[in-house]
Short mmCIF file of C-alpha atoms and ligand atoms in Angstrom, two decimals:
data_model
loop_
_atom_site.label_atom_id
_atom_site.label_comp_id
_atom_site.label_asym_id
_atom_site.label_seq_id
_atom_site.Cartn_x
_atom_site.Cartn_y
_atom_site.Cartn_z
CA UNK A 24 9.49 -26.29 -75.18
CA UNK A 25 9.43 -26.41 -71.39
CA UNK A 26 6.94 -27.99 -71.52
CA UNK A 27 7.46 -30.59 -74.79
CA UNK A 28 10.52 -31.20 -72.19
CA UNK A 29 8.45 -31.58 -69.31
CA UNK A 30 6.95 -34.10 -71.62
CA UNK A 31 9.22 -35.86 -71.76
CA UNK A 32 10.38 -36.14 -68.75
CA UNK A 33 7.13 -38.00 -67.40
CA UNK A 34 7.08 -40.62 -69.97
CA UNK A 35 10.87 -41.34 -69.49
CA UNK A 36 11.65 -40.59 -72.78
CA UNK A 37 14.18 -37.32 -72.15
CA UNK A 38 18.44 -38.10 -72.80
CA UNK A 39 19.88 -37.31 -69.99
CA UNK A 40 24.47 -36.69 -69.60
CA UNK A 41 25.29 -36.23 -65.86
CA UNK A 42 28.69 -34.69 -66.08
CA UNK A 43 31.71 -35.59 -63.16
CA UNK A 44 31.64 -39.23 -62.03
CA UNK A 45 32.30 -38.62 -58.48
CA UNK A 46 30.57 -39.59 -55.56
CA UNK A 47 28.03 -36.94 -56.29
CA UNK A 48 27.67 -37.82 -60.09
CA UNK A 49 28.08 -41.61 -60.09
CA UNK A 50 25.43 -42.57 -58.76
CA UNK A 51 21.97 -39.68 -59.25
CA UNK A 52 23.56 -41.28 -62.55
CA UNK A 53 23.34 -44.51 -62.08
CA UNK A 54 19.38 -43.92 -60.21
CA UNK A 55 18.67 -41.83 -63.49
CA UNK A 56 19.39 -44.42 -64.87
CA UNK A 57 17.60 -47.47 -62.75
CA UNK A 58 14.42 -45.04 -63.32
CA UNK A 59 14.66 -45.04 -67.07
CA UNK A 60 16.66 -43.20 -68.11
CA UNK A 61 19.41 -42.81 -71.07
CA UNK A 62 21.99 -41.10 -69.24
CA UNK A 63 25.54 -40.57 -70.31
CA UNK A 64 28.18 -40.50 -68.24
CA UNK A 65 30.73 -37.65 -68.92
CA UNK A 66 34.00 -37.02 -67.26
CA UNK A 67 37.55 -36.48 -68.25
CA UNK A 68 39.28 -39.09 -66.98
CA UNK A 69 39.40 -42.01 -68.97
CA UNK A 70 41.42 -44.34 -67.36
CA UNK A 71 38.03 -43.56 -64.33
CA UNK A 72 34.98 -43.80 -67.72
CA UNK A 73 37.00 -47.44 -68.51
CA UNK A 74 37.11 -48.50 -65.41
CA UNK A 75 32.64 -47.39 -64.68
CA UNK A 76 32.55 -48.96 -68.35
CA UNK A 77 33.50 -52.09 -66.96
CA UNK A 78 30.98 -51.93 -64.34
CA UNK A 79 33.88 -50.90 -61.13
CA UNK A 80 33.11 -48.18 -59.43
CA UNK A 81 35.70 -45.64 -58.49
CA UNK A 82 34.65 -44.65 -55.64
CA UNK A 83 36.23 -45.60 -52.18
CA UNK A 84 35.37 -47.19 -49.59
CA UNK A 85 32.17 -49.53 -48.74
CA UNK A 86 28.83 -47.55 -50.32
CA UNK A 87 25.65 -49.93 -50.11
CA UNK A 88 24.57 -51.08 -53.47
CA UNK A 89 26.29 -48.58 -55.64
CA UNK A 90 28.30 -51.71 -57.38
CA UNK A 91 25.63 -53.81 -57.86
CA UNK A 92 23.72 -50.66 -59.29
CA UNK A 93 26.06 -49.00 -61.69
CA UNK A 94 26.56 -53.28 -63.48
CA UNK A 95 22.63 -53.75 -63.59
CA UNK A 96 22.78 -50.41 -64.99
CA UNK A 97 25.93 -50.91 -67.76
CA UNK A 98 24.10 -53.96 -68.96
CA UNK A 99 20.16 -52.32 -69.45
CA UNK A 100 22.01 -49.88 -71.75
CA UNK A 101 20.45 -47.44 -69.66
CA UNK A 102 23.76 -46.11 -68.63
CA UNK A 103 27.20 -45.53 -70.13
CA UNK A 104 30.12 -43.46 -70.06
CA UNK A 105 32.25 -41.93 -72.10
CA UNK A 106 34.75 -39.10 -71.97
CA UNK A 107 33.51 -37.31 -75.62
CA UNK A 108 31.51 -34.29 -74.91
CA UNK A 109 30.26 -34.08 -77.85
CA UNK A 110 27.79 -36.18 -77.52
CA UNK A 111 26.12 -32.72 -75.33
CA UNK A 112 24.36 -32.53 -78.54
CA UNK A 113 22.24 -35.55 -77.85
CA UNK A 114 21.46 -34.54 -74.39
CA UNK A 115 17.62 -33.10 -73.20
CA UNK A 116 18.91 -31.96 -69.14
CA UNK A 117 22.53 -32.41 -68.38
CA UNK A 118 23.06 -32.98 -64.89
CA UNK A 119 26.53 -30.79 -63.69
CA UNK A 120 28.77 -32.47 -61.11
CA UNK A 121 31.92 -31.31 -60.47
CA UNK A 122 34.34 -29.81 -57.56
CA UNK A 123 33.89 -26.73 -56.51
CA UNK A 124 37.10 -25.86 -53.88
CA UNK A 125 38.52 -22.59 -52.18
CA UNK A 126 41.58 -21.15 -53.30
CA UNK A 127 44.39 -19.95 -50.96
CA UNK A 128 42.16 -16.78 -50.51
CA UNK A 129 39.04 -18.94 -49.52
CA UNK A 130 37.77 -17.56 -53.17
CA UNK A 131 35.81 -20.25 -55.01
CA UNK A 132 37.60 -21.93 -57.57
CA UNK A 133 35.24 -22.76 -60.63
CA UNK A 134 37.72 -24.26 -62.78
CA UNK A 135 36.48 -27.38 -62.98
CA UNK A 136 32.92 -25.99 -63.18
CA UNK A 137 33.96 -23.72 -65.50
CA UNK A 138 35.48 -26.02 -67.73
CA UNK A 139 32.30 -27.43 -67.34
CA UNK A 140 29.77 -25.14 -68.47
CA UNK A 141 32.09 -23.86 -71.26
CA UNK A 142 31.72 -27.70 -72.73
CA UNK A 143 28.60 -27.43 -72.37
CA UNK A 144 28.20 -24.31 -74.75
CA UNK A 145 29.71 -25.18 -77.33
CA UNK A 146 27.74 -28.37 -77.60
CA UNK A 147 24.18 -28.62 -76.57
CA UNK A 148 21.67 -28.19 -77.98
CA UNK A 149 18.56 -25.65 -77.89
CA UNK A 150 15.79 -26.04 -75.62
CA UNK A 151 18.33 -28.38 -72.90
CA UNK A 152 17.91 -28.25 -69.10
CA UNK A 153 21.41 -27.09 -67.24
CA UNK A 154 21.04 -28.01 -63.38
CA UNK A 155 23.93 -27.77 -61.35
CA UNK A 156 24.61 -29.90 -58.71
CA UNK A 157 27.83 -28.79 -57.51
CA UNK A 158 27.87 -26.28 -54.17
CA UNK A 159 28.13 -23.14 -55.67
CA UNK A 160 28.56 -19.63 -53.48
CA UNK A 161 25.15 -17.68 -53.32
CA UNK A 162 25.18 -15.28 -56.69
CA UNK A 163 27.16 -17.72 -58.60
CA UNK A 164 23.78 -19.39 -60.88
CA UNK A 165 23.74 -15.43 -62.14
CA UNK A 166 26.93 -14.11 -62.29
CA UNK A 167 29.65 -17.50 -63.77
CA UNK A 168 26.65 -20.06 -65.49
CA UNK A 169 24.31 -17.78 -67.11
CA UNK A 170 27.25 -15.87 -68.68
CA UNK A 171 28.94 -19.14 -69.12
CA UNK A 172 26.37 -20.72 -71.01
CA UNK A 173 24.37 -17.72 -72.98
CA UNK A 174 28.60 -17.14 -74.48
CA UNK A 175 28.66 -19.46 -77.74
CA UNK A 176 25.91 -19.49 -80.28
CA UNK A 177 24.13 -16.04 -78.92
CA UNK A 178 22.14 -18.95 -77.42
CA UNK A 179 19.15 -16.72 -74.57
CA UNK A 180 18.12 -18.66 -70.93
CA UNK A 181 15.27 -19.45 -70.63
CA UNK A 182 14.26 -18.73 -74.86
CA UNK A 183 17.42 -21.17 -76.28
CA UNK A 184 17.93 -22.92 -72.64
CA UNK A 185 16.67 -24.12 -69.00
CA UNK A 186 18.66 -23.87 -66.18
CA UNK A 187 18.75 -24.65 -62.92
CA UNK A 188 20.24 -25.52 -59.27
CA UNK A 189 19.54 -28.77 -56.85
CA UNK A 190 22.60 -28.46 -54.91
CA UNK A 191 23.63 -32.34 -53.23
CA UNK A 192 23.29 -33.67 -50.29
CA UNK A 193 24.74 -37.06 -50.49
CA UNK A 194 27.01 -38.87 -47.61
CA UNK A 195 29.94 -40.91 -48.08
CA UNK A 196 28.72 -44.62 -46.98
CA UNK A 197 25.21 -43.59 -47.82
CA UNK A 198 25.13 -42.10 -51.25
CA UNK A 199 22.32 -44.09 -52.42
CA UNK A 200 20.74 -44.30 -49.41
CA UNK A 201 20.64 -39.85 -49.43
CA UNK A 202 19.11 -39.87 -53.13
CA UNK A 203 16.58 -41.38 -52.51
CA UNK A 204 15.95 -40.52 -48.34
CA UNK A 205 17.06 -36.84 -48.56
CA UNK A 206 15.00 -33.99 -49.22
CA UNK A 207 16.08 -31.84 -51.95
CA UNK A 208 15.92 -27.88 -52.53
CA UNK A 209 15.43 -27.69 -56.12
CA UNK A 210 15.82 -23.95 -57.94
CA UNK A 211 15.24 -23.20 -60.67
CA UNK A 212 16.16 -19.84 -62.98
CA UNK A 213 12.26 -19.50 -63.79
CA UNK A 214 8.89 -20.77 -61.75
CA UNK A 215 8.55 -23.22 -64.22
CA UNK A 216 12.10 -24.60 -64.72
CA UNK A 217 11.57 -25.72 -61.34
CA UNK A 218 8.62 -27.42 -61.75
CA UNK A 219 9.94 -29.77 -64.18
CA UNK A 220 13.32 -29.60 -62.23
CA UNK A 221 10.96 -31.44 -59.63
CA UNK A 222 9.10 -33.68 -61.91
CA UNK A 223 12.48 -34.79 -62.79
CA UNK A 224 13.35 -35.70 -59.23
CA UNK A 225 10.70 -37.03 -58.65
CA UNK A 226 11.80 -40.35 -60.63
CA UNK A 227 14.39 -40.90 -57.38
CA UNK A 228 14.23 -38.88 -54.54
CA UNK A 229 11.24 -40.23 -51.85
CA UNK A 230 12.03 -37.01 -49.94
CA UNK A 231 9.82 -33.45 -50.41
CA UNK A 232 11.27 -31.77 -53.50
CA UNK A 233 10.92 -27.56 -52.53
CA UNK A 234 10.54 -25.63 -56.25
CA UNK A 235 12.68 -22.76 -55.12
CA UNK A 236 13.73 -19.47 -57.25
CA UNK A 237 18.40 -19.91 -57.16
CA UNK A 238 19.30 -16.92 -55.06
CA UNK A 239 17.59 -19.47 -52.80
CA UNK A 240 19.04 -22.68 -54.06
CA UNK A 241 22.42 -21.47 -53.48
CA UNK A 242 21.76 -19.99 -50.47
CA UNK A 243 20.98 -23.15 -48.57
CA UNK A 244 23.47 -25.46 -49.38
CA UNK A 245 25.88 -23.67 -48.24
CA UNK A 246 24.81 -22.42 -45.19
CA UNK A 247 23.14 -25.95 -43.98
CA UNK A 248 27.00 -26.55 -44.11
CA UNK A 249 28.56 -22.93 -42.37
CA UNK A 250 25.19 -23.84 -39.34
CA UNK A 251 27.39 -26.72 -39.03
CA UNK A 252 30.55 -25.93 -38.49
CA UNK A 253 29.55 -22.40 -36.58
CA UNK A 254 27.92 -25.01 -34.61
CA UNK A 255 31.00 -27.18 -34.32
CA UNK A 256 33.09 -24.11 -33.18
CA UNK A 257 30.72 -22.79 -30.35
CA UNK A 258 31.23 -26.85 -28.97
CA UNK A 259 34.92 -26.42 -29.02
CA UNK A 260 35.37 -22.91 -27.85
CA UNK A 261 33.02 -24.85 -24.56
CA UNK A 262 35.40 -28.07 -24.98
CA UNK A 263 38.30 -24.95 -24.25
CA UNK A 264 36.46 -22.87 -21.25
CA UNK A 265 35.94 -26.94 -19.21
CA UNK A 266 39.01 -27.31 -19.95
CA UNK A 267 40.09 -24.43 -18.00
CA UNK A 268 37.46 -24.28 -15.11
CA UNK A 269 37.29 -27.90 -14.36
CA UNK A 270 34.81 -29.01 -16.12
CA UNK A 271 34.01 -32.48 -18.53
CA UNK A 272 32.49 -30.32 -21.90
CA UNK A 273 30.60 -34.13 -22.50
CA UNK A 274 29.20 -34.15 -19.55
CA UNK A 275 28.51 -30.86 -19.66
CA UNK A 276 27.07 -31.06 -23.63
CA UNK A 277 24.58 -34.31 -22.66
CA UNK A 278 23.19 -31.85 -19.73
CA UNK A 279 22.56 -28.19 -21.81
CA UNK A 280 20.98 -31.33 -24.71
CA UNK A 281 18.32 -31.55 -22.14
CA UNK A 282 17.52 -28.40 -21.33
CA UNK A 283 14.40 -27.55 -25.18
CA UNK A 284 16.04 -26.93 -27.73
CA UNK A 285 19.20 -27.22 -27.78
CA UNK A 286 21.28 -29.54 -29.21
CA UNK A 287 24.94 -28.64 -28.94
CA UNK A 288 27.12 -30.51 -31.20
CA UNK A 289 30.32 -32.26 -30.52
CA UNK A 290 33.11 -30.89 -30.20
CA UNK A 291 36.65 -32.60 -30.75
CA UNK A 292 40.05 -32.73 -31.93
CA UNK A 293 39.28 -30.76 -35.67
CA UNK A 294 37.15 -30.54 -38.50
CA UNK A 295 37.18 -32.64 -41.78
CA UNK A 296 35.85 -33.40 -45.21
CA UNK A 297 34.85 -32.66 -48.67
CA UNK A 298 32.06 -30.48 -47.87
CA UNK A 299 32.51 -28.13 -43.98
CA UNK A 300 35.86 -26.98 -43.92
CA UNK A 301 34.57 -25.32 -47.81
CA UNK A 302 31.30 -24.20 -47.75
CA UNK A 303 31.59 -21.26 -44.77
CA UNK A 304 33.97 -19.70 -47.46
CA UNK A 305 31.81 -20.32 -50.96
CA UNK A 306 28.98 -18.35 -48.44
CA UNK A 307 31.60 -15.85 -46.94
CA UNK A 308 33.10 -15.59 -50.53
CA UNK A 309 29.67 -13.43 -51.29
CA UNK A 310 30.05 -11.15 -49.89
CA UNK A 311 33.78 -10.59 -49.65
CA UNK A 312 33.45 -7.20 -52.49
CA UNK A 313 31.02 -5.74 -49.99
CA UNK A 314 30.25 -3.93 -46.70
CA UNK A 315 28.86 -6.71 -44.85
CA UNK A 316 31.46 -7.20 -42.63
CA UNK A 317 31.11 -10.97 -41.35
CA UNK A 318 32.94 -11.88 -37.93
CA UNK A 319 31.73 -15.49 -36.64
CA UNK A 320 32.31 -17.57 -39.99
CA UNK A 321 35.18 -16.95 -39.74
CA UNK A 322 35.75 -16.93 -36.65
CA UNK A 323 33.81 -20.20 -36.40
CA UNK A 324 36.49 -21.94 -39.24
CA UNK A 325 39.23 -20.39 -37.19
CA UNK A 326 38.26 -22.16 -33.82
CA UNK A 327 38.01 -25.53 -35.50
CA UNK A 328 41.35 -25.11 -37.98
CA UNK A 329 42.57 -24.66 -34.93
CA UNK A 330 41.90 -27.57 -33.09
CA UNK A 331 44.78 -30.04 -33.60
CA UNK A 332 46.92 -27.33 -32.41
CA UNK A 333 45.05 -27.32 -28.98
CA UNK A 334 45.42 -31.36 -29.08
CA UNK A 335 49.37 -30.96 -29.50
CA UNK A 336 49.21 -28.22 -26.70
CA UNK A 337 47.35 -31.20 -24.15
CA UNK A 338 50.57 -33.22 -26.56
CA UNK A 339 53.23 -31.02 -24.60
CA UNK A 340 52.31 -30.42 -21.37
CA UNK A 341 51.51 -33.87 -21.08
CA UNK A 342 55.27 -34.63 -22.44
CA UNK A 343 56.53 -31.55 -19.95
CA UNK A 344 54.73 -33.51 -17.00
CA UNK A 345 56.53 -36.41 -17.82
CA UNK A 346 60.21 -34.54 -18.37
CA UNK A 347 60.30 -34.65 -22.19
CA UNK A 348 59.61 -32.37 -25.41
CA UNK A 349 57.98 -33.50 -28.48
CA UNK A 350 61.17 -32.78 -30.89
CA UNK A 351 62.47 -36.08 -30.00
CA UNK A 352 59.97 -37.77 -28.97
CA UNK A 353 57.33 -41.26 -30.78
CA UNK A 354 53.73 -40.49 -31.19
CA UNK A 355 50.97 -42.39 -32.42
CA UNK A 356 48.73 -41.09 -34.22
CA UNK A 357 45.52 -43.12 -34.25
CA UNK A 358 42.95 -42.02 -37.08
CA UNK A 359 43.87 -40.51 -39.95
CA UNK A 360 40.23 -40.32 -41.92
CA UNK A 361 38.12 -37.05 -41.31
CA UNK A 362 35.41 -39.09 -40.58
CA UNK A 363 34.70 -42.85 -38.47
CA UNK A 364 34.25 -45.80 -40.46
CA UNK A 365 35.20 -43.23 -43.26
CA UNK A 366 38.90 -44.41 -45.55
CA UNK A 367 38.17 -40.82 -47.07
CA UNK A 368 41.10 -37.53 -45.25
CA UNK A 369 39.98 -34.67 -47.17
CA UNK A 370 41.00 -32.28 -44.84
CA UNK A 371 41.79 -33.90 -42.21
CA UNK A 372 42.92 -32.30 -39.17
CA UNK A 373 45.66 -36.16 -38.56
CA UNK A 374 47.32 -34.03 -41.76
CA UNK A 375 47.38 -30.76 -39.86
CA UNK A 376 48.33 -33.03 -36.73
CA UNK A 377 51.25 -34.90 -38.72
CA UNK A 378 52.85 -32.36 -40.56
CA UNK A 379 52.87 -29.68 -37.48
CA UNK A 380 54.68 -32.48 -34.94
CA UNK A 381 56.84 -32.85 -37.80
CA UNK A 382 57.99 -29.64 -38.04
CA UNK A 383 58.53 -29.97 -34.36
CA UNK A 384 60.94 -32.87 -35.12
CA UNK A 385 58.85 -35.66 -33.27
CA UNK A 386 58.89 -38.44 -35.09
CA UNK A 387 55.32 -39.35 -36.52
CA UNK A 388 53.55 -42.53 -37.06
CA UNK A 389 50.32 -43.26 -37.66
CA UNK A 390 47.03 -45.71 -37.73
CA UNK A 391 43.75 -45.91 -39.42
CA UNK A 392 42.03 -49.24 -40.48
CA UNK A 393 40.51 -47.71 -43.20
CA UNK A 394 42.75 -45.35 -44.97
CA UNK A 395 45.21 -47.26 -47.26
CA UNK A 396 48.62 -47.97 -45.94
CA UNK A 397 47.88 -47.17 -42.36
CA UNK A 398 46.56 -49.96 -41.26
CA UNK A 399 48.68 -53.18 -38.88
CA UNK A 400 49.28 -52.78 -34.83
CA UNK A 401 48.17 -50.46 -33.04
CA UNK A 402 49.98 -52.23 -30.57
CA UNK A 403 52.81 -52.86 -32.50
CA UNK A 404 52.88 -48.88 -33.71
CA UNK A 405 52.72 -48.36 -30.40
CA UNK A 406 56.37 -49.70 -29.21
CA UNK A 407 58.45 -46.99 -27.15
CA UNK A 408 55.76 -44.40 -27.73
CA UNK A 409 56.13 -41.49 -25.66
CA UNK A 410 51.94 -41.05 -26.51
CA UNK A 411 49.56 -42.08 -28.52
CA UNK A 412 46.41 -39.46 -29.57
CA UNK A 413 43.03 -40.89 -30.68
CA UNK A 414 42.09 -38.27 -33.28
CA UNK A 415 39.50 -40.16 -35.36
CA UNK A 416 36.59 -42.77 -33.92
CA UNK A 417 36.38 -45.49 -35.57
CA UNK A 418 34.58 -48.47 -33.84
CA UNK A 419 37.90 -51.02 -33.77
CA UNK A 420 39.38 -48.15 -31.35
CA UNK A 421 37.07 -49.93 -28.80
CA UNK A 422 39.23 -52.66 -28.22
CA UNK A 423 42.54 -50.98 -27.43
CA UNK A 424 43.87 -52.33 -23.91
CA UNK A 425 45.27 -49.93 -21.92
CA UNK A 426 47.57 -52.30 -19.81
CA UNK A 427 48.82 -54.09 -23.34
CA UNK A 428 49.54 -50.41 -24.54
CA UNK A 429 50.96 -48.64 -21.39
CA UNK A 430 53.46 -52.30 -21.22
CA UNK A 431 54.93 -51.36 -24.86
CA UNK A 432 54.82 -47.66 -24.89
CA UNK A 433 58.05 -45.56 -23.25
CA UNK A 434 56.03 -42.64 -21.40
CA UNK A 435 52.41 -44.03 -20.86
CA UNK A 436 50.59 -40.79 -22.42
CA UNK A 437 47.29 -41.60 -24.11
CA UNK A 438 45.02 -37.69 -25.91
CA UNK A 439 41.51 -38.19 -26.67
CA UNK A 440 40.45 -35.95 -28.96
CA UNK A 441 37.36 -37.42 -29.50
CA UNK A 442 35.63 -38.19 -25.85
CA UNK A 443 36.31 -40.92 -27.21
CA UNK A 444 37.45 -43.22 -24.20
CA UNK A 445 36.29 -43.10 -20.50
CA UNK A 446 38.98 -41.03 -18.38
CA UNK A 447 39.12 -43.57 -14.73
CA UNK A 448 39.55 -46.65 -16.74
CA UNK A 449 42.66 -44.98 -18.68
CA UNK A 450 43.94 -43.59 -15.91
CA UNK A 451 43.34 -46.76 -13.95
CA UNK A 452 45.56 -49.22 -16.51
CA UNK A 453 48.53 -46.47 -14.74
CA UNK A 454 48.27 -43.80 -18.06
CA UNK A 455 48.19 -39.94 -18.19
CA UNK A 456 44.93 -38.98 -20.08
CA UNK A 457 43.98 -35.94 -21.60
CA UNK A 458 40.87 -34.64 -23.69
CA UNK A 459 38.99 -32.35 -25.49
CA UNK A 460 37.15 -30.25 -23.56
CA UNK A 461 38.46 -32.67 -19.96
CA UNK A 462 39.74 -30.41 -17.40
CA UNK A 463 43.47 -31.53 -16.02
CA UNK A 464 43.48 -33.65 -12.15
CA UNK A 465 46.13 -35.36 -11.63
CA UNK A 466 45.52 -39.00 -11.33
N1 SAJ B 21 32.48 -33.24 -36.96
C1 SAJ B 21 32.41 -32.59 -35.47
N2 SAJ B 21 31.80 -32.41 -34.26
C2 SAJ B 21 30.11 -32.86 -34.95
C3 SAJ B 21 30.15 -33.31 -35.87
C4 SAJ B 21 30.98 -33.22 -37.12
O1 SAJ B 21 33.77 -32.32 -34.76
O2 SAJ B 21 29.72 -32.93 -34.06
C5 SAJ B 21 33.31 -32.78 -37.69
C6 SAJ B 21 33.73 -34.73 -38.02
O3 SAJ B 21 34.85 -34.88 -37.18
C7 SAJ B 21 34.71 -34.03 -39.58
C8 SAJ B 21 33.47 -32.98 -40.02
O4 SAJ B 21 33.22 -32.43 -38.66
O5 SAJ B 21 36.09 -33.76 -39.43
C9 SAJ B 21 32.87 -33.29 -41.22
O6 SAJ B 21 31.35 -33.87 -40.72
P1 SAJ B 21 30.19 -34.26 -40.83
O7 SAJ B 21 29.53 -35.18 -39.42
O8 SAJ B 21 29.80 -32.88 -40.66
O9 SAJ B 21 30.77 -35.34 -42.38
P2 SAJ B 21 30.49 -34.80 -43.00
O10 SAJ B 21 31.40 -34.16 -43.36
O11 SAJ B 21 30.75 -35.91 -44.38
O12 SAJ B 21 29.12 -33.63 -43.66
C10 SAJ B 21 28.10 -34.32 -44.66
C11 SAJ B 21 27.58 -32.23 -45.08
N3 SAJ B 21 26.77 -33.34 -46.22
C12 SAJ B 21 26.59 -32.40 -46.66
O13 SAJ B 21 26.73 -31.58 -47.47
C13 SAJ B 21 26.48 -32.99 -48.34
C14 SAJ B 21 27.10 -31.91 -43.77
O14 SAJ B 21 25.75 -31.48 -44.10
C15 SAJ B 21 26.06 -33.33 -43.43
O15 SAJ B 21 24.78 -32.76 -41.60
C16 SAJ B 21 26.74 -34.06 -43.05
O16 SAJ B 21 27.77 -35.52 -44.33
C17 SAJ B 21 25.79 -35.70 -42.49
O17 SAJ B 21 26.37 -35.92 -41.10
O18 SAJ B 21 25.34 -36.19 -43.03
#
């Protein structure tokens, strides 16, 4: 049965379905359609499906080529979207690209995943291949995915259907580019399944495709992001040490990275986004109920989550030196997105900062050139403020003129959360400069 599927993949006459038409599902659906497959996109949101069928990409932010590719694949008839999950009965291959957040106790919250799996279980046909692209906690394929797919119609995996996990490696702003150019781990519940999956993804991926078992695929994706989180936490702790002992973490980092095999990442005002704050908990949760006690991974999360509050400490200290307090101060936050040149503010460190400042009775104003509702003039918004806090290194913020800024502020304090500005330049303008990772020396 899987040999037949393999042949149909080679000949491009396997029918594909992609469940979840977000920043993972929509690009991959369009790429497989461009490759020549008939692709059916499924989503639970009718308005999203209607927009997509009208040729309007629902993905916010600049995604080079996606809008054009969507229109091309709709016009060629290779791709269409629907909310009708019964159409899954016509699919040979079903990709699942739904969100897999964590809940308040940091366990995986699989509502979307389980709903998609139940829809598949009720509709898929014998011989279908199901591939999970969502990031999942190690053990999920065996303990969650397989049982739900076998729960209906008495199907048995590897007899009546086939199952794999090919974690996405997309990056907002370069969704299509990453699909083509970034290697993928291809996890199959059997080696034969992994081999068939490699032949499928070879149609859209130019980079390496590494066939593995599913537990390896689940581990690789969660570990690669946890690795990044721990590395950032290390840089943040070094920043705190530098502040205390009189150093400049940016200079230290540059020189450390001259040492062979060192690649210290950037410290900063916090870690946001849809992946890095979540994936370490997906990894850690796989051993929550065991005798494996994790210390580094949770501690790294705690360090990174504390950084917005460290920025508040720098602000408090600066205001105090000018005879002011946070309460009744007016603060301008520069940058609300989680990442430079992005409009995505999911889990943004600025959210935590704004909430805490407001709780301390500060008047908070936010600017971000990419995030709806926060555009405008930095100079206008800085008027009568007691501090400006740089939270995101959007290129636009390089144009800030410190003398002008100082002239409109009530108290001229600049807190640099990303090592974005030159301390001497800021201080020469007469502003008080404090930065994450740079010891405070009186001007
Ligand atoms: N950050 C730091 N210091 C750093 C790097 C990032 O504080 O040295 C902060 C950023 O400001 C941001 C957060 O961490 O708030 C996340 O930044 P990121 O560069 O990791 O961007 P993400 O969250 O979009 O990460 C994604 C991940 N890709 C996938 O999950 C498929 C990650 O594995 C990639 O390394 C990253 O994109 C990338 O650089 O492509």
